[in-house]
Short mmCIF file of C-alpha atoms in Angstrom, two decimals:
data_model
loop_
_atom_site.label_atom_id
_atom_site.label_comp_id
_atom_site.label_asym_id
_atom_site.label_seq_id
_atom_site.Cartn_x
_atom_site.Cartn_y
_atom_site.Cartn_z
CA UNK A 1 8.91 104.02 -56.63
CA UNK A 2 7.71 107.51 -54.71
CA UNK A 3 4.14 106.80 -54.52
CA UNK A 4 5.16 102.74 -53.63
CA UNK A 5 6.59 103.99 -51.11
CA UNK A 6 3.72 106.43 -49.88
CA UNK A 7 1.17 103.69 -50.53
CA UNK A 8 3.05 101.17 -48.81
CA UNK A 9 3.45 103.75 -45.72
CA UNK A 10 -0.02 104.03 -45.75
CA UNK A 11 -0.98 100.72 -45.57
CA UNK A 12 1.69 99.60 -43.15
CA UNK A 13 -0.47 102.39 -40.78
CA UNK A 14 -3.57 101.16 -41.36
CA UNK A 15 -2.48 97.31 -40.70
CA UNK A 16 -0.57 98.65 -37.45
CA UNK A 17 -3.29 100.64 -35.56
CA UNK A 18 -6.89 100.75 -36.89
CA UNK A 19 -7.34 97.14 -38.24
CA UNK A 20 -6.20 95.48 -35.86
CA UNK A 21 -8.32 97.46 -32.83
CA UNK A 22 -10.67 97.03 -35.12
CA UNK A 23 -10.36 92.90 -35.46
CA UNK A 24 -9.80 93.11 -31.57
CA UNK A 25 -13.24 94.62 -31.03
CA UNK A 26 -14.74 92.36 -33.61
CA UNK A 27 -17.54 88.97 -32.69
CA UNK A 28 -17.15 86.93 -35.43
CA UNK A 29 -13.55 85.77 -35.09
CA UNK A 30 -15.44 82.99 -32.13
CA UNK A 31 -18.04 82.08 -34.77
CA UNK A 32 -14.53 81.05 -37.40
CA UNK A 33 -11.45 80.98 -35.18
CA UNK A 34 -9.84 79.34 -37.58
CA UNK A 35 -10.14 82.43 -40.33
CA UNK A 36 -9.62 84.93 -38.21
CA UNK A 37 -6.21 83.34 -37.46
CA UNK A 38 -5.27 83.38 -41.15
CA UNK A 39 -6.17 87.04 -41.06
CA UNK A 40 -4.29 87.81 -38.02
CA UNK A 41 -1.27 86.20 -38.99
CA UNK A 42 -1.93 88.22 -42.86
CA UNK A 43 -2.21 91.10 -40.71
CA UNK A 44 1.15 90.61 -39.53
CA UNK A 45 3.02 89.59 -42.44
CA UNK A 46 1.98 92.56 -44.74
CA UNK A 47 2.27 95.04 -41.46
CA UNK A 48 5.77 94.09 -41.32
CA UNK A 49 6.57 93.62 -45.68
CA UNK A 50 4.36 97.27 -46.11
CA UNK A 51 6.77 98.75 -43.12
CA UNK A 52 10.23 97.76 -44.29
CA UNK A 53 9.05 97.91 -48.08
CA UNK A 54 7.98 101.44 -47.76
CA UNK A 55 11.54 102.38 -46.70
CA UNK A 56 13.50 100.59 -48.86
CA UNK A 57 11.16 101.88 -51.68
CA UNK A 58 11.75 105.57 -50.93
CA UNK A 59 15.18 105.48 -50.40
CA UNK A 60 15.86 103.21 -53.68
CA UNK A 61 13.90 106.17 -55.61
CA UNK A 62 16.71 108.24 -57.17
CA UNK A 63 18.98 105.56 -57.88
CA UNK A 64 16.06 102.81 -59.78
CA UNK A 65 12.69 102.53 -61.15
CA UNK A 66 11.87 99.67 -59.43
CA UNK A 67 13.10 97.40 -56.31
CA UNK A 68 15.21 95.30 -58.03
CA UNK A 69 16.89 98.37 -59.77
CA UNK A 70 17.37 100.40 -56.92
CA UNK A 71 18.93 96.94 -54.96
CA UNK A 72 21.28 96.82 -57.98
CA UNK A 73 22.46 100.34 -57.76
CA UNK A 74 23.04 100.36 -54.15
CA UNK A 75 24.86 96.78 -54.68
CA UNK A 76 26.92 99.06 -57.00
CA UNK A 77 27.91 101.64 -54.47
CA UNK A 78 28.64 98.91 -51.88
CA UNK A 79 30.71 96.79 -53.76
CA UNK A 80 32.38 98.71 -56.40
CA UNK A 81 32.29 102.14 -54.49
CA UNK A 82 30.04 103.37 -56.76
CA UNK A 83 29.08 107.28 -55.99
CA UNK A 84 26.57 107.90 -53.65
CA UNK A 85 26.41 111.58 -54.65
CA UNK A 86 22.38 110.29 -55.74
CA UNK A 87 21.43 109.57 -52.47
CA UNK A 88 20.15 112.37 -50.20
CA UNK A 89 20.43 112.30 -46.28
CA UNK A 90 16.37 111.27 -46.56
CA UNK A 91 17.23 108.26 -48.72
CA UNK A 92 19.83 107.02 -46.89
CA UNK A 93 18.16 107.29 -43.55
CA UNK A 94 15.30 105.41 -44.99
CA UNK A 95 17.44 102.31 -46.38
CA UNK A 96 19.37 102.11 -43.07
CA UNK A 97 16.10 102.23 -41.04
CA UNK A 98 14.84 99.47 -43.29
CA UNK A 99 18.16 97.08 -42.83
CA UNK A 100 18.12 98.03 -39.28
CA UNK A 101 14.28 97.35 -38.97
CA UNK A 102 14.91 93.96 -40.16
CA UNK A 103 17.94 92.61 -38.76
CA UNK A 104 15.78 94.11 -35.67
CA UNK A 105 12.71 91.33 -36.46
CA UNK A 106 15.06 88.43 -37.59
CA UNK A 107 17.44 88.85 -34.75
CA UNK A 108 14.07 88.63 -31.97
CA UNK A 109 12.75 85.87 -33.83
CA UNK A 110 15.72 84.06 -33.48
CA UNK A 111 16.33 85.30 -30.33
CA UNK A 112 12.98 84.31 -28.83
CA UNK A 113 12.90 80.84 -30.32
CA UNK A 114 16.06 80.15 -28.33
CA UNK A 115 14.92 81.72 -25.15
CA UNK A 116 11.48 79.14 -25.31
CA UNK A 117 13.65 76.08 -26.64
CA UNK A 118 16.18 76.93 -23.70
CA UNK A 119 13.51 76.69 -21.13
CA UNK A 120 11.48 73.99 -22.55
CA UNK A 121 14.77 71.71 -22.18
CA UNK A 122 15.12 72.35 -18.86
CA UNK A 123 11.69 72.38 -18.27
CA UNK A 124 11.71 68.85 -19.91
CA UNK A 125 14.61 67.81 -18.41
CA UNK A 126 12.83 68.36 -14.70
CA UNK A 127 9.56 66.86 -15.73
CA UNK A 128 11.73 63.51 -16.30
CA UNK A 129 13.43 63.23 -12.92
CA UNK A 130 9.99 64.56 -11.34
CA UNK A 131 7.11 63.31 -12.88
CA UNK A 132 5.67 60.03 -13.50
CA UNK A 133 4.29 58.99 -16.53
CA UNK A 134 0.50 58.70 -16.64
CA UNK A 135 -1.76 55.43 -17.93
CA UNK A 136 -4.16 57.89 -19.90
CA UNK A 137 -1.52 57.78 -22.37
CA UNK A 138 1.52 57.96 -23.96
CA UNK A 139 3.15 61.12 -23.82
CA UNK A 140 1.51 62.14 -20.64
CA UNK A 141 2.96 62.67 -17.26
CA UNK A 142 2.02 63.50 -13.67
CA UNK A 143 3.32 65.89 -11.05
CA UNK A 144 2.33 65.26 -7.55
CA UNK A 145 0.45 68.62 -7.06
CA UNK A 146 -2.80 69.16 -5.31
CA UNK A 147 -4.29 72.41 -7.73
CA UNK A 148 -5.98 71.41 -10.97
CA UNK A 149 -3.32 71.88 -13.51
CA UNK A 150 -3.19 70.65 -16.89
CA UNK A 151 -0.82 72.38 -19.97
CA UNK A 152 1.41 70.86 -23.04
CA UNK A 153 5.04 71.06 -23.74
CA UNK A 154 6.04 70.84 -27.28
CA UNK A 155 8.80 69.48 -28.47
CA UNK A 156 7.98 67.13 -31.89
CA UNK A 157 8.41 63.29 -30.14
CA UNK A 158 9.39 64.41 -26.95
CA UNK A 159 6.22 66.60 -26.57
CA UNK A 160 4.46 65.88 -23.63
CA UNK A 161 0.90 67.10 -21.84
CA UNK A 162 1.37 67.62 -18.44
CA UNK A 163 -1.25 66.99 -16.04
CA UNK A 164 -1.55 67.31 -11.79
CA UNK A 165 -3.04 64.93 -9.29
CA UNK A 166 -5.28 67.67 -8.44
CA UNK A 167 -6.53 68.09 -11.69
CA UNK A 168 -6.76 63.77 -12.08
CA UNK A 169 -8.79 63.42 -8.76
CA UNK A 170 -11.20 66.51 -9.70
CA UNK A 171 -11.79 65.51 -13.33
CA UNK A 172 -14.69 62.48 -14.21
CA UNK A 173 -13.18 60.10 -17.14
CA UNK A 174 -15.02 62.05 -19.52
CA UNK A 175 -13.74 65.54 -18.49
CA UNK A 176 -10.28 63.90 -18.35
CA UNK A 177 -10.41 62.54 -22.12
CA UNK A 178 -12.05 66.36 -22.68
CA UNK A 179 -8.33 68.03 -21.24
CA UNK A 180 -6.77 65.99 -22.84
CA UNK A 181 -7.78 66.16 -26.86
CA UNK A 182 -7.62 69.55 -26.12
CA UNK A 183 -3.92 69.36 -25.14
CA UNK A 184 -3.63 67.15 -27.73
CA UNK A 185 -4.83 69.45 -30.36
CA UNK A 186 -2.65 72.06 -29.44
CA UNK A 187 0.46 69.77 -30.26
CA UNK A 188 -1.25 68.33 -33.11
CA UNK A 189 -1.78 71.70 -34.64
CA UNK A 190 1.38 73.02 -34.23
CA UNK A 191 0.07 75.90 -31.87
CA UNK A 192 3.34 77.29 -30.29
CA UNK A 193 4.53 78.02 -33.90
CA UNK A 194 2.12 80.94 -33.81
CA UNK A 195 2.54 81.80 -30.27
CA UNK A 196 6.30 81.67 -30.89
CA UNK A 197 5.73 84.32 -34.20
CA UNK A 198 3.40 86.31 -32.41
CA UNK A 199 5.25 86.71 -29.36
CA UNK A 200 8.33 88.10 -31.44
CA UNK A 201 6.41 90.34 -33.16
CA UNK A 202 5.66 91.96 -29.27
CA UNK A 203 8.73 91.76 -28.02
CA UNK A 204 10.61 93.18 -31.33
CA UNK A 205 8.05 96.31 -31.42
CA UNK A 206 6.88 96.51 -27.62
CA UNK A 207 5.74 100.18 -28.48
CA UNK A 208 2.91 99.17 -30.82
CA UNK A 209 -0.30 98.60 -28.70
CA UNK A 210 -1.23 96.06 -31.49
CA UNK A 211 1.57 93.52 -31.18
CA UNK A 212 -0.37 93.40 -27.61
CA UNK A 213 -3.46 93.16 -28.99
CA UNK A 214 -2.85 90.46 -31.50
CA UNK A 215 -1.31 88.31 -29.03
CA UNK A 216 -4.14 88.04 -27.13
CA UNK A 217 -6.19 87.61 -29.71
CA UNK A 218 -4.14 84.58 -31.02
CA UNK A 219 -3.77 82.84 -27.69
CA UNK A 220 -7.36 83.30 -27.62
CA UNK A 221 -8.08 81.67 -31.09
CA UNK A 222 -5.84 78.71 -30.78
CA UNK A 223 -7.71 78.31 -27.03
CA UNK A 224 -11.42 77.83 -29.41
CA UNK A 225 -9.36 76.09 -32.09
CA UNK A 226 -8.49 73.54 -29.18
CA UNK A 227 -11.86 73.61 -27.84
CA UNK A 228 -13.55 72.81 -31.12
CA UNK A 229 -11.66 69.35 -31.65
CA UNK A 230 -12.89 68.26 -28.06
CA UNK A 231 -16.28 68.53 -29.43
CA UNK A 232 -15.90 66.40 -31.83
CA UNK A 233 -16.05 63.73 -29.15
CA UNK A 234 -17.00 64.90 -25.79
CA UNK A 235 -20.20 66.84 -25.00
CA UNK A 236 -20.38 70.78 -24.84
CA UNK A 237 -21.53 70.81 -20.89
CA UNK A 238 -18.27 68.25 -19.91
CA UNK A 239 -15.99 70.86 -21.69
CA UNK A 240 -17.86 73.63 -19.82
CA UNK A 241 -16.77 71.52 -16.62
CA UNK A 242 -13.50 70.51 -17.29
CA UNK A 243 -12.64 74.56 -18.02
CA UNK A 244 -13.98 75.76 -14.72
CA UNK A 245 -12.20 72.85 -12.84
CA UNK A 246 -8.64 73.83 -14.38
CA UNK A 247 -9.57 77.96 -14.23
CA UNK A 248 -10.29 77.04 -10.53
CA UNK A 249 -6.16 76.48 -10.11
CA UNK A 250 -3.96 78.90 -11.08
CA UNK A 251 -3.68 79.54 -14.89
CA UNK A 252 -1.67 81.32 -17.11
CA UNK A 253 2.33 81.54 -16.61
CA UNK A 254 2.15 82.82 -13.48
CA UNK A 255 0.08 80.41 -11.75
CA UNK A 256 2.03 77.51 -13.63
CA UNK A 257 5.28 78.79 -12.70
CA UNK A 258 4.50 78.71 -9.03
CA UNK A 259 2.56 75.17 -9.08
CA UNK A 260 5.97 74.30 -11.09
CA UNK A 261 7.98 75.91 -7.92
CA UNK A 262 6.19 74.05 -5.35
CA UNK A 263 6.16 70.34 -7.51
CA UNK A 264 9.43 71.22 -9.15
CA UNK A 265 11.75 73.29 -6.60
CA UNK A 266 14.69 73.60 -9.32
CA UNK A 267 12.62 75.42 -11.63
CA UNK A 268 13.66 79.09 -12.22
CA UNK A 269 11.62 82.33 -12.83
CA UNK A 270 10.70 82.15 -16.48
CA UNK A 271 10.88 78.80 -16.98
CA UNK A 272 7.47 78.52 -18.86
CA UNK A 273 7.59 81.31 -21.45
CA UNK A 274 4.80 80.78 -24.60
CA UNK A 275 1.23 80.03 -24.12
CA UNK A 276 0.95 76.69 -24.73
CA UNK A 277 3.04 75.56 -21.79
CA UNK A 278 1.30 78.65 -19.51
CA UNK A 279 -1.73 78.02 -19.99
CA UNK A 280 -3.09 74.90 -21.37
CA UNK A 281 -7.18 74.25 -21.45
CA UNK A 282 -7.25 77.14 -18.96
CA UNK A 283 -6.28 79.77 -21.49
CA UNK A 284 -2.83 80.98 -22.40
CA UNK A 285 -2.31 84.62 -21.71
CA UNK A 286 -1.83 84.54 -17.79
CA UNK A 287 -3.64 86.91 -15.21
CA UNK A 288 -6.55 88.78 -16.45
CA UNK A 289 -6.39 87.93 -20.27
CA UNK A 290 -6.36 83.95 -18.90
CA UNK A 291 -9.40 85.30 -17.28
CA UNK A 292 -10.63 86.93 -20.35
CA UNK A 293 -9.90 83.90 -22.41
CA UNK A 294 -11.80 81.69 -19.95
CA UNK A 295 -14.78 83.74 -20.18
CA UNK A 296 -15.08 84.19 -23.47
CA UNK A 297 -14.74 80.07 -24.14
CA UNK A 298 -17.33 79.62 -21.67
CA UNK A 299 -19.29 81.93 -23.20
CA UNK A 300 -19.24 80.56 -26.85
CA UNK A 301 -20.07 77.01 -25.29
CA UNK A 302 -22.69 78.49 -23.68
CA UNK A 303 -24.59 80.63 -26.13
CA UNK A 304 -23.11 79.04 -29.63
CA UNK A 305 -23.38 80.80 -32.77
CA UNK A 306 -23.59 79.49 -36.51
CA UNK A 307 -19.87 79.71 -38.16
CA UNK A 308 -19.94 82.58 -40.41
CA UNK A 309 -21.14 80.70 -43.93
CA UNK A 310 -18.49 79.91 -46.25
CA UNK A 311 -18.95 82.65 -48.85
CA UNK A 312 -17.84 84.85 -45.93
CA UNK A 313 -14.53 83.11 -45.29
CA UNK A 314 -14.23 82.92 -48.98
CA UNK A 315 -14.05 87.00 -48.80
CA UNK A 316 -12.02 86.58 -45.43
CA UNK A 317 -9.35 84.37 -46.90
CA UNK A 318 -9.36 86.52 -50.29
CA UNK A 319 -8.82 89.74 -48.71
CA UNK A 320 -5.66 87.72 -46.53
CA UNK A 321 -4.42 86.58 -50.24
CA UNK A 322 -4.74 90.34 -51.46
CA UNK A 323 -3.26 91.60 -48.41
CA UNK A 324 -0.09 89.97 -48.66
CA UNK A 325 -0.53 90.00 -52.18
CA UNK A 326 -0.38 93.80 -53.06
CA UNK A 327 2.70 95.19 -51.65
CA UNK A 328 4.62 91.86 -53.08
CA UNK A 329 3.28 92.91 -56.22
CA UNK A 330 4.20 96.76 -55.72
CA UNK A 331 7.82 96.08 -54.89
CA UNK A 332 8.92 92.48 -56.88
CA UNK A 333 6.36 93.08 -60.08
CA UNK A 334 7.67 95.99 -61.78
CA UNK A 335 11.23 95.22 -61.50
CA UNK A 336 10.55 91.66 -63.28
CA UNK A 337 8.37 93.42 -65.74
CA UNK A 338 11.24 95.63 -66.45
#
């Protein structure tokens, strides 16, 4: 149990500063968007198990061999006033840290998934007495807007992609139906479940530049991801167009929020709150990373590179099993052995 816990400190560092700069900084995520998200999101998940696992693992150490035998002690001292007299000040810090730490993640999970479903029914609500309901089909609605504006709201059946009679006039039928399987995709692929997890993870620990950089990265992925379903139909240069036509209107939450203040006059401050109702086909992380997003879309369309070849995201995907796989192993393994 000591050197879990050391190892498991260790590699909760390592997954909470240099890899991920490191995967920030990185070209080949464009080439596979689609692995680099399953890293990201392993990234994440054995970041957070490593962190809390470390803790419980060190303070666990005088009173069991393993996880499960420490949890049974301390069950013992909790339930049947066991003595404590084992535990040092060290040990005790580090189990409260770890319960703490937790509750801390759950509770902004939680937490955030209200705040977004909150705001997405109102959001919804105003849409229906404001906007009209579009013949490029169903599940699409119109406000009366004159900037090029185009984003989805999820919400299972009720989703809905949102589009302006800016954007509508601006747009040829081809860069419509481009907008639109992209919007589509996004709903289809269950998008704001990410941006909903990744958004969590910044606002729970606010303090770690990488929460930052990983949800920018992630926007940015699921942005490609969209992208790469509109090629299956439409052309590369009427995607190129239909991008610089809705990045010519405001983008990001920001911009939405104040086309949604001059279409929709009863919507609040914070009313659109995860990427995929900020930003749409015109990228997702609002101000200068929408910017950032936009340009690097337009610049894989541009200048396209082969997908990194499958024995690479073989490795990729293997070394996201062995992350997650290692310190599940470290803290669950022994303790069933034993």
């Amino acid at each position: 149990m000591f050197w879990t816990s050391y190892f498991l400190a260790v590699l909760a560092i390592v997954l909470a500063w240099p890899v991920p700069i490191l995967l920030s900084r990185a070209q080949w995520p464009a080439r596979s968007p689609f692995t680099a998200m399953v890293l990201w999101q392993a990234i994440a998940l054995a970041g957070g198990l490593s962190m809390i696992g470390a803790m419980l693992a060190y303070g666990l150490e005088p009173i069991g061999d393993n996880l499960l035998a420490g949890l049974r002690g301390l069950a013992g001292m909790v339930l049947f006033n066991a003595p404590t007299t084992a535990l040092g000040f060290w040990h005790l810090f580090a189990l409260s840290a770890a319960a703490l730490l937790t509750a801390h993640l759950v509770f902004t999970l939680l937490l955030t998934y209200y705040r977004i479903e909150r705001q997405r029914r109102r959001h919804r609500e105003l849409l229906a007495l404001l906007a009209s309901p579009s013949n490029d089909g169903p599940g699409t609605v119109v406000i009366n807007h004159d900037s090029p504006v185009a984003y989805c709201l999820p919400g299972g059946a009720r989703s809905v992609t949102v589009l302006s009679d800016g954007l509508m006039a601006a747009l040829e039928p081809a860069e419509l139906r481009a907008v639109l399987i992209h919007e589509n995709a996004h709903l289809s692929q269950r998008h704001h479940l990410l941006l909903w997890a990744f958004a969590a993870w910044r606002q729970a620990l606010p303090w770690l530049p990488t929460t930052r950089l990983a949800q920018e990265a992630v926007n940015s992925l699921i942005e490609m991801l969209a992208d790469d379903v509109a090629l299956k139909t439409e052309s590369k240069s009427t995607l190129i167009k239909a991008i610089a036509i809705v990045a010519s209107g405001p983008s990001g939450s920001a911009g939405n929020r104040a086309v949604l203040d001059g279409a929709l006059p009863l919507v609040t401050e914070g009313i659109v709150t995860d990427g995929i109702a900020d930003g749409g086909i015109s990228g997702a992380s609002g101000g200068a990373g929408s910017a950032r997003t936009t340009a690097s879309r337009v610049s894989r369309l541009l200048s396209p590179k082969e997908p990194l070849p499958a024995s690479l995201r073989a490795v990729v995907l293997a070394g996201c099993l062995l992350l997650l796989a290692v310190p599940t192993a470290l803290l669950i393994v022994p303790g069933l052995l034993g």
